[in-house]
Amino acid sequence: MDNSAPVDTHSLYNTISHEHLDGLVSWARGEFPNAGLSLVECADGRWFVEVDHGHAYDHLAGVSRPSITPYIEPIFFQSEAEAQEFAFICIKQVYPELKTKELSEYYSDDDDE
């Protein structure tokens, strides 16, 4: 890693929305994570997972790491669900105490409000 400016993936991939997964990890662990991911949607319908903050995900293949040089393209998914499942796998690699936690339950809690 060097001090180069981060890659602007929003312009590079014409992104139109994103979801920070910090809340999900906070819910699952009971504390705010020191590293975070985002699910990112492109205008062409593709999705990818990107490091939002911290460095705990920097070693994982397939994740967009805009602050790491050389920049390597992420894995692109055809649906949000596929990207979300990949993000869950990444989260469980970084936070192994969550391996048995069903992370999708975070979204079902929204229905209780």
PDB file of C-alpha atoms in Angstrom:
ATOM      1  CA  MET A   1       0.000   0.000   0.000  1.00  0.00           C
ATOM      2  CA  ASP A   2       1.253   3.486  -0.760  1.00  0.00           C
ATOM      3  CA  ASN A   3      -0.010   7.046  -0.353  1.00  0.00           C
ATOM      4  CA  SER A   4      -1.670   7.269  -3.794  1.00  0.00           C
ATOM      5  CA  ALA A   5      -5.142   8.745  -4.049  1.00  0.00           C
ATOM      6  CA  PRO A   6      -7.882   6.090  -3.865  1.00  0.00           C
ATOM      7  CA  VAL A   7      -9.438   4.896  -7.113  1.00  0.00           C
ATOM      8  CA  ASP A   8     -12.801   6.581  -7.736  1.00  0.00           C
ATOM      9  CA  THR A   9     -14.876   3.455  -8.276  1.00  0.00           C
ATOM     10  CA  HIS A  10     -18.065   5.500  -8.397  1.00  0.00           C
ATOM     11  CA  SER A  11     -16.926   7.123 -11.642  1.00  0.00           C
ATOM     12  CA  LEU A  12     -15.056   4.070 -12.918  1.00  0.00           C
ATOM     13  CA  TYR A  13     -18.096   1.772 -12.668  1.00  0.00           C
ATOM     14  CA  ASN A  14     -20.901   4.372 -12.903  1.00  0.00           C
ATOM     15  CA  THR A  15     -22.361   3.448  -9.527  1.00  0.00           C
ATOM     16  CA  ILE A  16     -25.875   4.515  -8.582  1.00  0.00           C
ATOM     17  CA  SER A  17     -26.331   3.293  -5.004  1.00  0.00           C
ATOM     18  CA  HIS A  18     -24.595   1.614  -2.128  1.00  0.00           C
ATOM     19  CA  GLU A  19     -25.357   0.129   1.265  1.00  0.00           C
ATOM     20  CA  HIS A  20     -22.936   0.313   4.183  1.00  0.00           C
ATOM     21  CA  LEU A  21     -22.822  -2.981   6.041  1.00  0.00           C
ATOM     22  CA  ASP A  22     -21.486  -1.514   9.311  1.00  0.00           C
ATOM     23  CA  GLY A  23     -24.943  -1.649  10.878  1.00  0.00           C
ATOM     24  CA  LEU A  24     -25.275  -5.319  10.021  1.00  0.00           C
ATOM     25  CA  VAL A  25     -21.882  -6.136  11.564  1.00  0.00           C
ATOM     26  CA  SER A  26     -22.665  -3.990  14.640  1.00  0.00           C
ATOM     27  CA  TRP A  27     -25.953  -5.880  15.036  1.00  0.00           C
ATOM     28  CA  ALA A  28     -24.214  -9.259  14.686  1.00  0.00           C
ATOM     29  CA  ARG A  29     -21.222  -8.508  16.938  1.00  0.00           C
ATOM     30  CA  GLY A  30     -22.736  -6.059  19.409  1.00  0.00           C
ATOM     31  CA  GLU A  31     -20.083  -3.457  18.625  1.00  0.00           C
ATOM     32  CA  PHE A  32     -19.122  -1.212  15.714  1.00  0.00           C
ATOM     33  CA  PRO A  33     -16.577  -2.876  13.419  1.00  0.00           C
ATOM     34  CA  ASN A  34     -13.094  -1.485  12.908  1.00  0.00           C
ATOM     35  CA  ALA A  35     -13.383  -2.293   9.196  1.00  0.00           C
ATOM     36  CA  GLY A  36     -16.396  -2.096   6.936  1.00  0.00           C
ATOM     37  CA  LEU A  37     -17.791  -3.120   3.576  1.00  0.00           C
ATOM     38  CA  SER A  38     -20.379  -1.646   1.250  1.00  0.00           C
ATOM     39  CA  LEU A  39     -22.610  -3.286  -1.354  1.00  0.00           C
ATOM     40  CA  VAL A  40     -22.384  -1.174  -4.496  1.00  0.00           C
ATOM     41  CA  GLU A  41     -24.797  -1.073  -7.435  1.00  0.00           C
ATOM     42  CA  CYS A  42     -23.724  -0.036 -10.938  1.00  0.00           C
ATOM     43  CA  ALA A  43     -25.994   1.637 -13.479  1.00  0.00           C
ATOM     44  CA  ASP A  44     -25.667  -1.424 -15.748  1.00  0.00           C
ATOM     45  CA  GLY A  45     -27.191  -3.687 -13.081  1.00  0.00           C
ATOM     46  CA  ARG A  46     -23.975  -5.225 -11.793  1.00  0.00           C
ATOM     47  CA  TRP A  47     -23.110  -5.259  -8.082  1.00  0.00           C
ATOM     48  CA  PHE A  48     -19.823  -5.473  -6.217  1.00  0.00           C
ATOM     49  CA  VAL A  49     -18.468  -5.396  -2.680  1.00  0.00           C
ATOM     50  CA  GLU A  50     -16.074  -2.632  -1.644  1.00  0.00           C
ATOM     51  CA  VAL A  51     -13.970  -1.838   1.417  1.00  0.00           C
ATOM     52  CA  ASP A  52     -15.551   1.183   3.067  1.00  0.00           C
ATOM     53  CA  HIS A  53     -13.085   1.743   5.905  1.00  0.00           C
ATOM     54  CA  GLY A  54     -10.306  -0.036   7.778  1.00  0.00           C
ATOM     55  CA  HIS A  55      -7.913  -2.659   6.476  1.00  0.00           C
ATOM     56  CA  ALA A  56      -9.232  -6.000   7.755  1.00  0.00           C
ATOM     57  CA  TYR A  57     -10.651  -6.891   4.308  1.00  0.00           C
ATOM     58  CA  ASP A  58      -7.565  -5.857   2.344  1.00  0.00           C
ATOM     59  CA  HIS A  59      -6.364  -9.458   1.912  1.00  0.00           C
ATOM     60  CA  LEU A  60      -9.606 -10.817   0.449  1.00  0.00           C
ATOM     61  CA  ALA A  61      -9.773 -11.548  -3.268  1.00  0.00           C
ATOM     62  CA  GLY A  62     -12.780 -10.258  -5.162  1.00  0.00           C
ATOM     63  CA  VAL A  63     -13.376  -7.212  -2.964  1.00  0.00           C
ATOM     64  CA  SER A  64     -12.853  -3.713  -4.376  1.00  0.00           C
ATOM     65  CA  ARG A  65     -10.066  -2.060  -2.397  1.00  0.00           C
ATOM     66  CA  PRO A  66      -9.828   1.465  -3.816  1.00  0.00           C
ATOM     67  CA  SER A  67      -7.057   2.532  -1.431  1.00  0.00           C
ATOM     68  CA  ILE A  68      -4.729  -0.365  -2.345  1.00  0.00           C
ATOM     69  CA  THR A  69      -2.376  -0.110  -5.315  1.00  0.00           C
ATOM     70  CA  PRO A  70      -2.266  -1.549  -7.790  1.00  0.00           C
ATOM     71  CA  TYR A  71      -6.049  -1.485  -7.970  1.00  0.00           C
ATOM     72  CA  ILE A  72      -7.562  -4.848  -8.935  1.00  0.00           C
ATOM     73  CA  GLU A  73     -11.114  -5.051 -10.258  1.00  0.00           C
ATOM     74  CA  PRO A  74     -13.615  -6.706  -7.929  1.00  0.00           C
ATOM     75  CA  ILE A  75     -15.843  -9.642  -8.715  1.00  0.00           C
ATOM     76  CA  PHE A  76     -19.074  -8.369 -10.273  1.00  0.00           C
ATOM     77  CA  PHE A  77     -22.406  -9.984  -9.488  1.00  0.00           C
ATOM     78  CA  GLN A  78     -25.628  -9.915 -11.494  1.00  0.00           C
ATOM     79  CA  SER A  79     -27.844  -9.359  -8.463  1.00  0.00           C
ATOM     80  CA  GLU A  80     -27.823  -7.685  -5.081  1.00  0.00           C
ATOM     81  CA  ALA A  81     -28.519 -11.055  -3.431  1.00  0.00           C
ATOM     82  CA  GLU A  82     -25.386 -12.605  -4.961  1.00  0.00           C
ATOM     83  CA  ALA A  83     -23.232  -9.647  -3.896  1.00  0.00           C
ATOM     84  CA  GLN A  84     -24.770  -9.726  -0.429  1.00  0.00           C
ATOM     85  CA  GLU A  85     -23.995 -13.438  -0.032  1.00  0.00           C
ATOM     86  CA  PHE A  86     -20.375 -12.780  -1.047  1.00  0.00           C
ATOM     87  CA  ALA A  87     -20.211  -9.910   1.471  1.00  0.00           C
ATOM     88  CA  PHE A  88     -21.513 -12.243   4.205  1.00  0.00           C
ATOM     89  CA  ILE A  89     -18.726 -14.731   3.378  1.00  0.00           C
ATOM     90  CA  CYS A  90     -16.157 -11.926   3.586  1.00  0.00           C
ATOM     91  CA  ILE A  91     -17.545 -10.659   6.896  1.00  0.00           C
ATOM     92  CA  LYS A  92     -17.376 -14.149   8.392  1.00  0.00           C
ATOM     93  CA  GLN A  93     -13.749 -14.501   7.280  1.00  0.00           C
ATOM     94  CA  VAL A  94     -12.789 -11.254   9.014  1.00  0.00           C
ATOM     95  CA  TYR A  95     -15.006 -11.859  12.062  1.00  0.00           C
ATOM     96  CA  PRO A  96     -14.858 -15.656  12.557  1.00  0.00           C
ATOM     97  CA  GLU A  97     -17.054 -15.470  15.659  1.00  0.00           C
ATOM     98  CA  LEU A  98     -19.923 -14.820  13.219  1.00  0.00           C
ATOM     99  CA  LYS A  99     -19.470 -18.079  11.251  1.00  0.00           C
ATOM    100  CA  THR A 100     -22.656 -19.566  12.730  1.00  0.00           C
ATOM    101  CA  LYS A 101     -24.645 -16.307  12.676  1.00  0.00           C
ATOM    102  CA  GLU A 102     -27.332 -16.040   9.983  1.00  0.00           C
ATOM    103  CA  LEU A 103     -26.525 -12.509   8.801  1.00  0.00           C
ATOM    104  CA  SER A 104     -29.619 -12.280   6.597  1.00  0.00           C
ATOM    105  CA  GLU A 105     -31.704 -12.128   9.796  1.00  0.00           C
ATOM    106  CA  TYR A 106     -30.550  -8.502  10.126  1.00  0.00           C
ATOM    107  CA  TYR A 107     -32.904  -7.596   7.298  1.00  0.00           C
ATOM    108  CA  SER A 108     -35.867  -9.464   8.743  1.00  0.00           C
ATOM    109  CA  ASP A 109     -35.586  -7.287  11.884  1.00  0.00           C
ATOM    110  CA  ASP A 110     -36.625  -4.324   9.699  1.00  0.00           C
ATOM    111  CA  ASP A 111     -40.075  -5.888   9.377  1.00  0.00           C
ATOM    112  CA  ASP A 112     -40.610  -5.653  13.139  1.00  0.00           C
ATOM    113  CA  GLU A 113     -40.671  -1.843  13.214  1.00  0.00           C
TER     114      GLU A 113
END
